[in-house]
Structure formats: structure tokens, C-alpha cells
XYZ file of C-alpha atoms in Angstrom:
733
model
C 16.144 -19.090 16.781
C 16.713 -15.569 18.080
C 13.397 -15.681 19.915
C 14.341 -18.968 21.541
C 17.688 -17.674 22.830
C 15.953 -14.553 24.085
C 13.679 -16.718 26.217
C 16.688 -18.681 27.484
C 18.578 -15.520 28.455
C 15.549 -14.088 30.215
C 15.058 -17.324 32.121
C 18.703 -17.512 33.172
C 18.702 -13.900 34.250
C 15.590 -14.509 36.313
C 17.209 -17.454 38.042
C 20.358 -15.456 38.836
C 18.593 -12.463 40.285
C 15.953 -14.402 42.219
C 16.017 -13.354 45.890
C 18.022 -15.597 48.161
C 15.134 -16.037 50.561
C 13.019 -17.802 47.952
C 12.142 -21.335 48.988
C 11.422 -22.683 45.467
C 13.825 -24.543 43.217
C 14.417 -23.888 39.506
C 15.090 -27.020 37.454
C 16.966 -26.558 34.180
C 17.640 -29.605 31.975
C 19.921 -28.381 29.178
C 20.817 -30.536 26.167
C 19.098 -33.541 27.618
C 18.434 -36.828 25.800
C 15.276 -37.754 27.681
C 12.350 -38.980 25.571
C 9.709 -38.628 28.289
C 9.350 -35.832 30.799
C 8.207 -37.529 34.007
C 8.462 -37.043 37.740
C 11.049 -39.836 37.798
C 13.370 -38.054 35.360
C 13.256 -34.922 37.497
C 13.812 -36.895 40.698
C 16.790 -38.694 39.141
C 18.271 -35.304 38.318
C 18.494 -34.692 42.078
C 15.462 -32.460 42.702
C 12.653 -32.798 45.210
C 9.329 -32.473 43.425
C 7.529 -30.562 46.152
C 10.142 -27.775 46.011
C 10.172 -27.290 42.231
C 8.736 -23.935 41.146
C 10.283 -23.476 37.690
C 10.861 -26.332 35.249
C 12.834 -25.657 32.066
C 13.718 -28.152 29.347
C 16.087 -26.745 26.715
C 17.455 -28.420 23.612
C 15.797 -31.804 23.992
C 15.932 -33.325 20.474
C 14.486 -36.681 21.581
C 11.668 -35.469 23.841
C 8.376 -36.907 22.573
C 6.058 -37.082 25.576
C 5.205 -35.023 28.650
C 3.602 -36.936 31.506
C 1.187 -34.191 32.476
C -0.238 -36.226 35.344
C 3.166 -36.102 37.045
C 3.020 -32.299 37.058
C 0.488 -32.511 39.873
C 3.268 -33.957 42.025
C 4.879 -30.504 41.916
C 2.279 -28.483 43.860
C 4.380 -25.291 43.756
C 5.060 -25.353 40.009
C 4.739 -21.813 38.686
C 6.349 -22.017 35.266
C 6.897 -24.703 32.644
C 9.285 -23.908 29.808
C 10.150 -26.280 26.950
C 12.168 -25.181 23.936
C 13.857 -26.865 20.990
C 12.004 -30.152 21.219
C 11.247 -30.944 17.558
C 9.714 -34.381 18.253
C 7.216 -33.083 20.769
C 4.064 -32.994 18.636
C 1.298 -33.057 21.236
C 0.782 -32.449 24.920
C -2.177 -34.025 26.699
C -4.685 -31.745 28.476
C -3.050 -30.276 31.538
C -4.552 -31.147 34.933
C -5.285 -28.634 37.687
C -2.093 -26.747 38.536
C -3.246 -24.030 40.922
C 0.100 -22.188 41.133
C 0.995 -22.265 37.432
C 1.536 -18.789 36.024
C 3.635 -19.340 32.894
C 3.345 -22.042 30.235
C 5.786 -21.880 27.330
C 6.558 -24.385 24.580
C 8.588 -22.622 21.894
C 10.558 -23.642 18.811
C 9.293 -27.194 19.054
C 7.100 -29.530 17.009
C 3.608 -28.922 18.418
C 0.910 -29.320 15.787
C -2.032 -28.209 17.926
C -2.671 -26.048 20.950
C -2.599 -28.019 24.248
C -5.788 -27.913 26.272
C -5.190 -25.593 29.223
C -8.788 -25.051 30.239
C -8.515 -27.151 33.438
C -5.305 -25.641 34.819
C -7.137 -23.510 37.391
C -10.214 -25.640 37.999
C -9.234 -25.982 41.658
C -9.179 -22.213 42.111
C -12.507 -21.784 40.388
C -14.034 -23.940 43.072
C -12.216 -22.183 45.893
C -12.646 -18.842 47.490
C -9.643 -17.096 45.915
C -10.817 -17.243 42.333
C -9.478 -13.751 41.686
C -5.912 -15.126 41.807
C -6.413 -17.898 39.254
C -4.905 -16.588 36.041
C -1.897 -17.246 33.817
C 0.548 -14.471 33.162
C 1.771 -15.897 29.853
C 1.004 -18.711 27.429
C 3.701 -18.769 24.765
C 3.502 -21.284 21.903
C 5.716 -19.395 19.497
C 7.687 -21.067 16.705
C 5.888 -24.417 16.535
C 3.970 -26.094 13.695
C 0.482 -25.475 15.048
C -2.206 -25.633 12.361
C -5.401 -25.737 14.381
C -6.882 -24.424 17.597
C -9.139 -27.052 19.237
C -12.400 -25.925 20.755
C -12.112 -24.728 24.383
C -8.337 -25.373 24.427
C -7.711 -21.774 25.473
C -10.655 -21.285 27.796
C -8.360 -19.670 30.333
C -7.753 -16.444 32.183
C -4.418 -15.106 30.950
C -2.584 -11.847 30.620
C -1.212 -12.740 27.208
C -1.327 -15.614 24.765
C 1.235 -15.840 21.967
C 0.670 -18.076 18.943
C 3.311 -16.326 16.869
C 5.155 -17.863 13.922
C 3.130 -21.013 13.493
C 1.222 -22.528 10.573
C -2.298 -21.617 11.685
C -4.667 -21.417 8.727
C -7.953 -20.486 10.385
C -9.391 -19.266 13.659
C -12.753 -21.048 14.052
C -15.900 -19.691 15.607
C -15.911 -19.313 19.410
C -12.268 -20.386 19.659
C -11.947 -18.221 22.797
C -15.450 -18.522 24.183
C -15.605 -17.913 27.954
C -11.900 -17.047 27.926
C -10.474 -13.946 29.568
C -7.340 -13.068 27.628
C -5.952 -9.554 27.764
C -3.364 -9.812 24.964
C -3.618 -12.176 22.019
C -1.065 -12.446 19.214
C -1.051 -14.339 15.903
C 1.945 -12.495 14.442
C 3.909 -14.266 11.735
C 1.324 -16.865 10.638
C 1.591 -16.489 6.834
C -1.059 -19.158 6.210
C -3.685 -17.480 8.384
C -6.261 -16.302 5.848
C -9.646 -16.728 7.496
C -11.054 -15.425 10.730
C -14.553 -16.637 11.433
C -17.133 -13.963 12.092
C -17.352 -15.223 15.694
C -13.646 -16.055 16.087
C -13.192 -13.727 19.084
C -16.756 -13.777 20.361
C -17.029 -14.663 24.030
C -13.609 -13.335 25.041
C -14.516 -11.017 27.880
C -11.277 -9.075 28.370
C -9.430 -8.784 25.062
C -7.493 -5.496 25.111
C -4.713 -6.080 22.567
C -4.780 -8.080 19.347
C -1.858 -8.648 16.971
C -2.529 -10.042 13.481
C 0.606 -8.713 11.804
C 2.390 -10.652 9.059
C -0.645 -12.765 8.257
C -2.787 -13.169 5.139
C -6.197 -12.225 6.533
C -8.605 -10.497 4.162
C -11.193 -9.323 6.689
C -11.439 -8.518 10.383
C -14.436 -9.598 12.490
C -15.574 -7.237 15.213
C -17.599 -9.435 17.547
C -15.653 -9.818 20.762
C -13.494 -6.764 20.065
C -15.737 -4.203 21.730
C -13.203 -3.600 24.526
C -10.139 -3.732 22.295
C -7.672 -0.914 23.021
C -4.695 -1.775 20.781
C -4.930 -3.316 17.302
C -1.869 -4.392 15.313
C -2.205 -5.504 11.700
C 1.156 -4.471 10.255
C 2.717 -5.911 7.093
C -0.577 -7.481 6.089
C -1.301 -6.089 2.613
C -4.080 -8.621 2.030
C -6.449 -6.840 4.451
C -8.846 -5.077 2.129
C -11.317 -3.329 4.405
C -11.135 -2.065 7.970
C -14.370 -2.024 10.002
C -15.922 1.231 11.091
C -14.520 2.956 14.132
C -17.971 2.645 15.693
C -17.454 -1.134 15.896
C -14.507 -0.649 18.258
C -15.924 0.949 21.351
C -12.624 1.344 23.248
C -9.961 1.445 20.535
C -7.118 3.854 21.326
C -4.209 2.726 19.125
C -4.113 1.061 15.715
C -0.956 -0.048 13.904
C -2.051 -0.928 10.385
C -0.544 -1.636 6.971
C -2.255 0.788 4.608
C -2.511 4.549 4.876
C -6.093 4.546 3.655
C -7.207 2.439 6.625
C -6.239 5.294 8.918
C -8.271 7.577 6.649
C -11.285 5.416 7.485
C -10.789 6.128 11.187
C -10.260 9.838 10.542
C -13.401 10.225 8.400
C -16.009 7.777 9.742
C -18.853 9.653 8.063
C -17.316 8.932 4.631
C -16.056 5.469 5.478
C -19.433 4.069 6.500
C -22.207 6.641 5.980
C -24.984 4.282 7.101
C -23.252 3.421 10.385
C -22.389 7.069 10.981
C -25.996 8.104 10.357
C -27.168 5.516 12.890
C -24.656 6.825 15.392
C -25.797 10.413 14.851
C -29.419 9.390 15.283
C -28.749 7.552 18.522
C -26.703 10.429 19.899
C -29.423 12.886 18.954
C -31.997 10.743 20.757
C -29.733 10.601 23.778
C -29.355 14.348 23.793
C -33.116 14.770 23.497
C -33.649 12.628 26.570
C -31.495 15.012 28.544
C -33.520 17.964 27.344
C -30.617 19.445 25.392
C -30.233 20.100 21.687
C -27.565 17.894 20.141
C -26.240 20.668 17.956
C -25.375 22.739 21.004
C -23.973 19.862 22.997
C -21.359 18.777 20.471
C -19.667 22.171 20.798
C -19.011 21.770 24.506
C -15.869 20.193 25.843
C -15.810 17.111 28.034
C -15.855 17.987 31.726
C -16.799 16.537 35.063
C -19.733 18.138 36.806
C -21.480 17.217 40.032
C -24.907 15.978 38.954
C -27.699 18.213 40.179
C -30.848 16.950 41.736
C -33.478 16.271 39.087
C -35.910 14.391 41.178
C -34.551 10.965 40.323
C -34.667 11.528 36.531
C -30.917 11.129 35.964
C -30.093 9.455 32.657
C -26.739 7.803 31.862
C -25.404 6.158 28.775
C -24.433 2.902 30.420
C -23.928 1.146 33.698
C -20.805 -0.431 35.078
C -20.314 -4.108 34.487
C -21.065 -6.054 37.651
C -18.846 -9.058 37.012
C -16.596 -9.923 39.966
C -14.155 -12.343 38.360
C -11.350 -9.855 37.746
C -8.313 -9.309 39.926
C -7.437 -5.953 41.386
C -4.342 -4.077 40.283
C -2.707 -4.704 43.665
C -3.207 -8.448 43.309
C -1.796 -8.368 39.805
C 1.427 -6.590 40.707
C 1.835 -8.614 43.890
C 2.542 -11.705 41.794
C 4.582 -9.946 39.122
C 7.878 -11.380 40.384
C 6.781 -14.785 39.124
C 6.522 -13.546 35.565
C 9.745 -13.514 33.571
C 8.518 -13.497 29.986
C 7.226 -10.655 27.888
C 5.960 -11.720 24.502
C 7.816 -10.081 21.618
C 4.527 -9.069 20.052
C 3.789 -6.654 22.863
C 7.231 -5.472 23.903
C 6.072 -1.885 23.969
C 2.993 -2.519 26.042
C 2.575 -2.667 29.780
C 0.943 -5.495 31.717
C -2.729 -6.114 31.151
C -5.257 -4.999 33.729
C -7.982 -7.426 34.699
C -10.890 -5.094 35.211
C -14.080 -4.499 33.300
C -14.371 -0.947 32.007
C -17.577 0.973 31.886
C -19.387 0.131 28.659
C -19.016 3.070 26.311
C -21.982 2.952 24.012
C -21.099 3.459 20.340
C -17.469 4.058 21.232
C -18.000 7.646 22.328
C -16.611 9.269 25.448
C -19.753 10.753 26.854
C -21.233 11.708 30.144
C -24.988 12.061 30.025
C -26.166 14.141 32.917
C -29.438 15.909 32.393
C -28.598 19.572 32.227
C -24.895 18.949 31.451
C -24.814 16.490 28.557
C -21.538 16.588 26.636
C -20.109 14.687 23.695
C -16.678 14.458 22.086
C -15.540 12.344 19.164
C -13.009 9.761 20.261
C -9.612 10.023 18.547
C -7.624 6.922 17.582
C -3.836 7.012 17.356
C -3.355 5.360 13.978
C -0.260 4.499 11.923
C 0.803 4.730 9.166
C -0.562 8.240 8.985
C -1.593 9.629 5.602
C 1.480 11.284 4.112
C 2.519 13.284 1.077
C 2.297 10.243 -1.194
C -0.925 8.845 0.251
C -3.265 11.612 1.419
C -6.887 11.104 2.437
C -8.338 12.458 -0.790
C -9.818 11.358 -4.094
C -7.654 10.455 -7.068
C -7.954 13.914 -8.626
C -8.240 15.812 -5.369
C -9.805 19.092 -6.508
C -13.011 19.610 -8.462
C -11.410 21.870 -11.073
C -8.707 19.256 -11.630
C -11.368 16.572 -11.976
C -13.033 18.574 -14.760
C -9.788 19.574 -16.475
C -8.476 16.040 -16.843
C -11.326 15.141 -19.207
C -10.321 17.910 -21.634
C -6.725 16.677 -21.565
C -7.864 13.095 -22.147
C -10.053 14.149 -25.073
C -7.205 16.104 -26.715
C -4.683 13.284 -26.285
C -6.950 10.451 -27.412
C -8.725 12.189 -30.301
C -5.571 13.837 -31.665
C -3.451 10.696 -31.696
C -6.237 8.485 -33.026
C -6.694 10.944 -35.881
C -2.972 10.847 -36.695
C -2.824 7.053 -36.614
C -5.938 6.756 -38.743
C -4.551 8.956 -41.527
C -1.002 7.593 -41.466
C -1.955 3.924 -41.404
C -4.477 4.271 -44.232
C -1.788 5.805 -46.475
C 0.624 2.961 -45.896
C 1.661 2.956 -49.594
C 3.565 6.224 -49.016
C 5.245 5.070 -45.805
C 8.525 6.909 -45.230
C 10.868 6.976 -42.269
C 9.297 10.152 -40.778
C 5.797 8.692 -41.206
C 6.940 5.436 -39.649
C 8.365 7.246 -36.629
C 5.246 9.400 -36.305
C 3.116 6.255 -36.024
C 5.157 5.067 -33.053
C 5.050 8.495 -31.455
C 1.276 8.755 -31.865
C 0.783 5.294 -30.360
C 2.923 6.082 -27.310
C 1.065 9.353 -26.773
C -2.248 7.534 -27.134
C -1.185 5.236 -24.271
C -0.657 8.318 -22.121
C -4.199 9.444 -22.893
C -5.546 5.994 -21.968
C -3.625 6.121 -18.664
C -5.175 9.474 -17.749
C -8.624 8.265 -18.777
C -8.310 5.308 -16.387
C -7.460 7.670 -13.523
C -10.377 9.936 -14.460
C -12.862 7.031 -14.505
C -11.689 5.707 -11.134
C -11.927 9.194 -9.659
C -15.469 9.556 -10.968
C -16.584 6.198 -9.559
C -15.003 6.716 -6.111
C -15.836 10.387 -5.697
C -15.913 11.419 -2.029
C -14.850 8.040 -0.582
C -11.791 6.857 -2.452
C -10.233 5.189 0.598
C -13.099 2.688 0.510
C -12.004 1.680 -3.000
C -8.269 2.237 -2.538
C -7.403 -1.425 -2.001
C -9.283 -2.691 -5.057
C -7.717 0.011 -7.208
C -4.134 0.231 -5.974
C -3.633 -3.510 -5.459
C -5.811 -4.618 -8.359
C -5.098 -5.238 -12.001
C -6.352 -1.798 -13.036
C -3.585 0.143 -11.276
C -0.925 -2.201 -12.634
C -2.214 -1.694 -16.174
C -2.387 2.075 -15.690
C 1.120 2.247 -14.240
C 2.465 0.035 -17.010
C 0.904 2.278 -19.671
C 2.296 5.373 -17.984
C 5.915 4.196 -17.830
C 5.752 2.440 -21.211
C 4.297 5.437 -23.030
C 6.726 7.822 -21.370
C 9.808 5.788 -22.287
C 8.644 5.002 -25.828
C 7.715 8.634 -26.449
C 11.122 9.825 -25.203
C 12.926 7.256 -27.329
C 10.886 8.021 -30.469
C 11.289 11.781 -30.170
C 15.037 11.306 -29.798
C 15.190 9.195 -32.967
C 12.992 11.702 -34.830
C 15.342 14.517 -33.846
C 18.437 12.564 -34.821
C 16.872 11.702 -38.181
C 16.040 15.334 -38.908
C 19.466 16.530 -37.793
C 21.111 13.960 -40.045
C 18.884 14.838 -43.012
C 19.487 18.591 -42.719
C 23.168 18.471 -41.832
C 24.025 15.985 -44.599
C 21.345 17.014 -47.071
C 23.525 16.646 -50.176
C 24.591 13.097 -49.287
C 21.698 10.953 -50.399
C 23.390 7.748 -49.307
C 23.629 8.964 -45.707
C 19.994 8.579 -44.764
C 18.262 6.346 -42.256
C 16.496 3.632 -44.225
C 13.130 2.195 -43.278
C 14.761 -1.110 -42.412
C 17.233 0.567 -40.077
C 14.460 2.624 -38.479
C 12.480 -0.583 -37.842
C 15.402 -2.184 -36.049
C 15.994 0.943 -33.981
C 12.336 1.135 -32.930
C 12.317 -2.559 -32.069
C 15.060 -1.797 -29.572
C 13.029 1.125 -28.256
C 9.984 -1.082 -27.750
C 12.000 -3.726 -25.922
C 13.574 -1.105 -23.664
C 10.197 0.507 -22.895
C 8.567 -2.864 -22.182
C 11.442 -3.756 -19.853
C 11.265 -0.524 -17.863
C 7.463 -0.740 -17.583
C 7.519 -4.422 -16.649
C 10.079 -4.287 -13.834
C 7.597 -2.923 -11.237
C 5.337 -5.876 -12.029
C 8.033 -8.311 -10.883
C 8.993 -6.552 -7.655
C 11.395 -3.805 -8.734
C 9.536 -0.779 -7.346
C 5.744 -0.870 -7.182
C 2.809 0.715 -8.960
C 0.615 0.321 -5.851
C 2.447 2.861 -3.699
C 0.129 5.740 -4.690
C -3.346 6.226 -6.115
C -1.911 7.592 -9.386
C -0.014 4.331 -9.941
C 3.472 5.754 -10.431
C 6.588 4.059 -8.978
C 7.648 6.939 -6.742
C 8.739 5.179 -3.538
C 12.381 4.184 -3.072
C 12.642 1.321 -0.590
C 15.983 -0.307 -1.433
C 19.025 -0.024 -3.670
C 17.421 -1.930 -6.537
C 14.439 0.400 -6.628
C 16.705 3.439 -6.420
C 18.733 2.158 -9.392
C 15.536 1.602 -11.370
C 14.174 5.064 -10.658
C 17.578 6.574 -11.331
C 17.557 4.838 -14.713
C 14.206 6.396 -15.559
C 15.519 9.803 -14.589
C 18.784 9.452 -16.499
C 17.000 8.167 -19.604
C 14.857 11.287 -19.757
C 17.815 13.557 -19.005
C 20.085 12.021 -21.652
C 17.305 12.095 -24.258
C 16.544 15.746 -23.639
C 20.205 16.766 -23.742
C 20.623 14.831 -27.003
C 17.660 16.599 -28.568
C 18.931 20.005 -27.462
C 22.393 19.334 -28.926
C 20.882 18.186 -32.202
C 18.808 21.336 -32.603
C 21.765 23.529 -31.729
C 23.655 21.819 -34.535
C 20.707 22.343 -36.882
C 20.700 26.068 -36.101
C 24.416 26.251 -36.700
C 24.194 24.404 -40.011
C 21.427 26.732 -41.219
C 22.862 29.935 -39.808
C 25.072 30.830 -42.790
C 22.982 29.292 -45.536
C 22.301 32.573 -47.395
C 25.961 33.547 -47.477
C 27.337 30.168 -48.465
C 24.944 29.554 -51.314
C 24.889 32.960 -52.950
C 21.483 34.417 -52.351
C 19.762 31.215 -51.312
C 18.420 33.002 -48.250
C 14.814 31.986 -48.999
C 15.662 28.306 -48.637
C 17.690 28.974 -45.515
C 14.848 31.030 -44.059
C 12.442 28.182 -44.663
C 14.810 25.845 -42.901
C 15.071 28.260 -40.006
C 11.308 28.260 -39.694
C 11.471 24.493 -39.438
C 14.093 24.768 -36.727
C 11.945 27.275 -34.854
C 9.014 24.909 -34.920
C 11.200 22.068 -33.740
C 12.408 24.305 -30.899
C 8.769 24.657 -29.940
C 8.587 20.889 -29.800
C 11.641 20.834 -27.560
C 9.978 23.293 -25.192
C 6.862 21.178 -24.920
C 8.971 18.087 -24.313
C 10.881 19.864 -21.566
C 7.654 20.909 -19.853
C 6.423 17.338 -20.159
C 9.549 15.652 -18.835
C 10.212 18.133 -16.048
C 7.566 16.535 -13.772
C 9.050 13.111 -14.516
C 12.482 14.397 -13.499
C 10.986 16.082 -10.462
C 9.316 12.887 -9.261
C 12.536 11.020 -10.024
C 14.575 13.325 -7.803
C 11.895 13.013 -5.133
C 12.062 9.237 -5.233
C 15.840 9.114 -5.186
C 16.064 11.623 -2.335
C 13.622 9.592 -0.257
C 11.899 12.825 0.807
C 8.888 14.024 -1.192
C 9.809 17.385 -2.702
C 6.154 17.759 -3.681
C 3.175 15.930 -2.279
C 0.816 13.901 -4.414
C -1.967 16.476 -4.009
C 0.080 19.115 -5.850
C 1.886 16.580 -7.983
C -1.431 15.714 -9.597
C -1.461 19.186 -11.133
C 1.826 18.354 -12.833
C 0.397 14.983 -13.794
C -2.659 16.479 -15.515
C -1.263 19.648 -17.087
C 2.422 18.937 -17.791
C 2.984 15.189 -17.981
C 0.562 14.672 -20.928
C 1.533 17.944 -22.608
C 3.494 16.327 -25.429
C 0.805 13.650 -25.822
C -1.631 16.470 -26.594
C 0.769 18.707 -28.527
C 2.691 16.207 -30.635
C -0.186 15.142 -32.934
C -0.959 18.792 -33.698
C 2.614 20.073 -34.027
C 3.884 17.097 -36.004
C 0.857 16.303 -38.146
C -2.592 17.827 -37.844
C -1.523 21.456 -38.390
C 0.586 20.680 -41.477
C -0.678 20.943 -45.069
C 0.643 17.480 -45.827
C -1.642 15.992 -43.185
C -4.606 17.873 -44.590
C -3.809 16.518 -48.060
C -3.608 12.989 -46.689
C -6.874 13.489 -44.820
C -8.625 14.706 -47.975
C -7.212 11.754 -49.864
C -8.727 9.453 -47.275
C -12.073 11.250 -47.526
C -11.974 11.033 -51.304
C -11.643 7.275 -51.086
C -14.949 7.103 -49.279
C -16.712 8.983 -52.093
C -18.264 11.489 -49.687
C -17.819 15.217 -49.045
C -16.811 15.871 -52.677
C -17.624 19.559 -52.219
C -14.910 19.829 -49.626
C -12.364 18.219 -51.908
C -13.272 20.525 -54.820
C -13.058 23.554 -52.563
C -9.593 22.515 -51.428
C -8.422 22.012 -55.027
C -9.697 25.467 -56.084
C -7.954 27.070 -53.146
C -4.597 25.385 -53.815
C -2.170 27.472 -55.936
C -0.346 25.864 -58.867
C 2.881 24.193 -57.884
C 6.136 26.112 -58.131
C 9.683 25.446 -57.164
C 8.902 26.717 -53.694
C 5.450 25.201 -53.235
C 6.236 21.813 -54.718
C 9.301 20.131 -53.254
C 9.231 17.521 -56.006
C 9.946 20.139 -58.715
C 13.565 20.256 -59.882
C 15.682 22.924 -58.275
C 19.217 22.578 -59.556
C 20.291 25.907 -58.072
C 19.523 24.838 -54.478
C 22.044 22.185 -53.470
C 21.559 22.903 -49.768
C 18.571 20.618 -49.330
C 17.398 17.547 -51.171
C 13.867 18.251 -52.318
C 12.890 14.841 -53.521
C 9.412 14.014 -52.234
C 10.232 10.757 -50.511
C 13.062 12.360 -48.524
C 11.834 15.962 -48.218
C 12.181 17.700 -44.896
C 10.727 21.110 -45.796
C 7.325 22.208 -46.972
C 6.228 25.639 -48.020
C 6.125 28.175 -45.190
C 8.571 26.032 -43.252
C 6.120 23.263 -42.304
C 7.336 19.870 -41.188
C 6.875 16.904 -43.525
C 5.707 13.583 -42.166
């Protein structure tokens, strides 16, 4: 609707400012009830047909037919504009209209493109063929689904097929056409472009395929293309090599990694780049110069010396004579009052044939002064802090380090789960919580392993695989595992800390303990919360595809900002809770020796536990700091750290607790070693190891065996099922 009113305003403005000496008449039929547009209907409106130059039909809800043969009765007709005619489904092939410069049918009911190939047949047969071209063909906002063969075999400055229902552009749809600007913007059903869709178009300079669903871009017929627009088209997987576009100067694309392909052609398409290098080397050899020396020289213009007729050039000028001159083009510019919205920022097209630039390289081959420079393309969106032109891991040392981190996280947590789950008969609340913690940390290790594998497979040319990875199932799974494991790990560690604080602070109250049933209900809530936070980006709240490391770090709207703020606040609240709990534990154990008359040994053991738990807090802080950092970055909308350096945090800090937790909570404790030996004993193997462990274990005492009665130590409950302290201050599972 806005586009339609824009056309109306432009038309009215043109009519008002038209010079008074103009002899032509502008016919405007507004809110008319005519069903057929004929010469009679125009004559009845009080106009003389031979004086009509501009014919506009606006808001004609009943218009169904255009008598195209009557248009020949208006020999001076320069523009035909029809808008808001929903019943106008087809227009017959237009006859020869030698003066027609603008043809627009917008916001109507057309279902196919009218045949305009005969509009300038009269001029093709005459002597002034250079003047026979259309300034604009605008069919925006209709219901066009197909483009008939040869319907647009015209010479036109620009053709707009925006906001229609086109599903396919067939082969040779523009054969023998000379169209400078062509736009398919806003055709959401356009998925297929035939390999020869643009072949035969001799003058195509600008092409707009934004807001479509194309998956590939053909290159035949685009050799002279200067401006390419494919914005808001995430379905485009692969961009052709820059060597396929011989004249491309500007590209407005959707993905950052497509611009990386233009910036690094040797990595984007090594085979095509090698062919280009070979051809350029051969060209340099013909001029008697070494290619390696020539590429270092800047482009310059030099008067060619006399070499006895042995001058060699890259290409010759095209000898076609069908184009207009720039003077002729601007001489008729007053008759053009529409600029398609797809090319608002572009100037008028020039109908001239440029010198063929072989292989898309600006070169001047003059024997004795051969020079070569790589052509630069102005491409957007440029690679930024979140999407640089680099591999997933970036640096080689980081690529090697991530495998050690993955091994530690996966092996450690698998070992913990294996031992704890096989001793399910002795399942206590701490063991139950440790199982959940080990599983969440294992998910972190799996996430990092997925990144490491993708980095290994796409080494050196990730932007060629970026679409399949970032917009595929793999990145969604990796991102889901990352957020899920992070939230579940935070939640579980918070519950573990609260359980230990409660057990130590209220040690003498046996009825004030978290039961296994209560712990199960609490962890069920933690799982549901973690699944919710990890699943929201899969349904449109934020996105895992914004970066190669599959983290939701971009903040595009309020909903995404709220989501990322929730992730940040969850981590912050959990860490503050854990810190407060351990401060309380220190305070409760600080006066133990004085309060219990010489029970300093028990209090010292408890302090050693608190010290070890403080170590766990430190590792958790180092782990969650990068999460908080990325959260602040996302909420601020300005990257405080780019992805290249953020990957260091991702590899060395983010999985820190996933690597440390299984060792600090389980593997380094004597209780875990006992459980491991029990598991080995069940297999009937390694009996020597079991006997050695038994011989090296001292007899149990009140301090070495928590299950022994200790009536003089009321500070802590030492029953085995609820014990919190082992000898030497080790943590019980």
C-alpha cells in the first residue's frame, strides 16, 4: 500500500511541475468504475487521444480488461500507469508503441508478466534504434507466478518484479533482452533460479534478489554485473567465486561469511583461483615479463611503445552498436518519473558496453609495461567481532588445546558416572546430586568436542562450510547442549552448596536434612528450567546460528535481551548464593574448638572441607565469568570482546568446572577410590590391586571411620549415610 501511494504522489508531483510549454496531456482516472480500458472510455472523459502522453488509472476495483489495440490510437503515449485494479489478471501482448517509456501495473491482480517484446518493433526497423528503450517496467505488488518466454525481451533501464508470488525463473527468461537493473525483491516463494535464468541479457548491471528463498545463484549472464543485492535471504548457502563476476563492484549480502569468500578467493575456490593464476602467468609471459614482478607494480597508464606490431592486450572492445549514448539517455530523462524502490540509492543505468575484463581483473597488458591489481569488491555485511573470517578455533595452539580439555571433561565425568551409577544401592543425596552434576559437565565436554570436530574438518576454509554448520542441525544441538549444561550445572552446584550448608549448620538436627525424595523434586525443577532456557533459541528467542561457536550472543530485540539478561542473572544469583552459603559455613565452624571444649580436631577437619569448597567456588567463578562477560556484551549491544579472543575464554575458562568438578568432588577422594575398587572387585580381576589397597589401609578409628560412635563430638553427625566429613577433611559423595 505504501509503495502504491508513493507512485501516486510521484505521478501527481510530476504532473504539477511539468513545464507549461509541454504539448502533451496527462489523463488521470481516479476511483473509476470502468471495467474495460478503451479509447472510447478515454474519449468520453473529454480527452483527445492524439494528445495523450501519460495515462494513469488509479483505484479501479472493477477494471478487468485493457484494450491494448486502442493504445496505438495514442501515438504520443509515453507512460501507462495502472494501480489498485484487483480484477485485472492479464494484459494482452502490447503492440508497437514507439514513444512508450514507462509501463507500470502495481498493486493489482496480474498473474503473469505481460508480453512487452513488441513495444519498440517500429523503432527496431527504423533508423533511430538507439532511442528505443523503456525507462521503467514496474509490476510490483501483483500476484505474478510465472514469467512467460520472451515476455521481457526488451531494452529497459530497470524492471521491477518486486513483491509478487514468483516461484521460479526459467532458463533464458531474458534472452536477447537488454535490461540494466532487474529486481525480484520480496518474492518469498522464489526458490529456484535456472542455471541459464539470466543468460542472454546483454546489459545487466544491477540485480536484486533480496527477501527471497533462493538456495543458489547462477552466474551465466552476470559477467557485467556491477551491483548485487541478496539481503535478508538466509537460504542462500553458497556464493559463487569472485572470478565469475567480471565487473562486480558492490555486493549487499545476508551472511558475513559470503563476504569472506570475496576477500579470500584463493581459499573460497582454490581450483578456480589456481586457474586464474595460471592464466595470468601465461599472460605475463606473453608480454615478456615475470608475473611475480608484475603483481608488485601499481596500476598506471603508460603510452604504449613501439614493439613492431607485437602489442598484446587482454581483450578488445565490444563492437555492438545498439546502445544509446549518455547524452541521448539524459535528453529524455524528463519523461521518467518513477524510480524503483529496489534501487533508490542507485543512479540511472548507462547503456554502453564496457570493455571485457577477462577473469574480472583490472589489467592493462602492454608489452614492457604489464601490470596487474586484484579487484576489490565493496561487500556488506563485513566480517565483524562476532563473525570473523577465521576457522572455528582460530589459532593452531587453541586447536590443539581444546582436545586436552575435551578429554579431561569427557573422561573425568564418564568415570564419575560409571562408579556412582554402579553403586546405586548406596545412593545418598550427595551421590544423587553428583550424578546430575557429572552429566551436565559431560554435556559441556560433548559441546566442545563438536566444535573441535567441525574445526578439524573445515580447517583453512570454514566460510565454505559456515552455512551447513551454523544453520544446520549440528549447531543447534551444540548450542542447546552448551546452554543446557551451563544452566543445569549452575543449578546443581547451588543445590549441592545449600545441602552442605544445611548439613553443617544444623548438624545436630537429624530431622532437618534434605531427603532423597525432596532432592528428586528439586532436580526435576532444575531440569525443566534448563530445558526451557536451552530450548527458547530453537523457537525464535535469540539464535544459536549467530556465531560459529553456536552461542546466543546477539541481542536483536527486547525479547532476546530479556532472555540473555535472564541467563546472566541466573548465573549471578547462583554465584552470590554459593558465596553466602560458604561464608556462613566458615562462620559456623570458626568457633568450634572453643564451643565444644577441645574439639578443635573436628573443627579443623571441617575447616579443611570449607577450604576445599572455597576452591570449588573459585573454579566456578572462573567458569561463569566468561558467561557473564558474554551476557554483558549481548545486553550492551556492543561486543566487549570479539569472538577470536572470546574463544580463549570458551576453551580455557568456560569448561573449567566441567574438568575440575569430577576430580574435586569425586576422583581425588578416598571414598571414590573405595567405590572404584569395589567395582573392580565385582569383576573378579586385578585382585592384587585390591589386596594392596587393603594392606595399605589403617584400621578404623574414631577419626578414620565416620561410622564409629563418637558421643563426645556433638558438632557433626557422623553416621555414614549422612556424613559430610572424611579423614583429612575430604568431601563425601
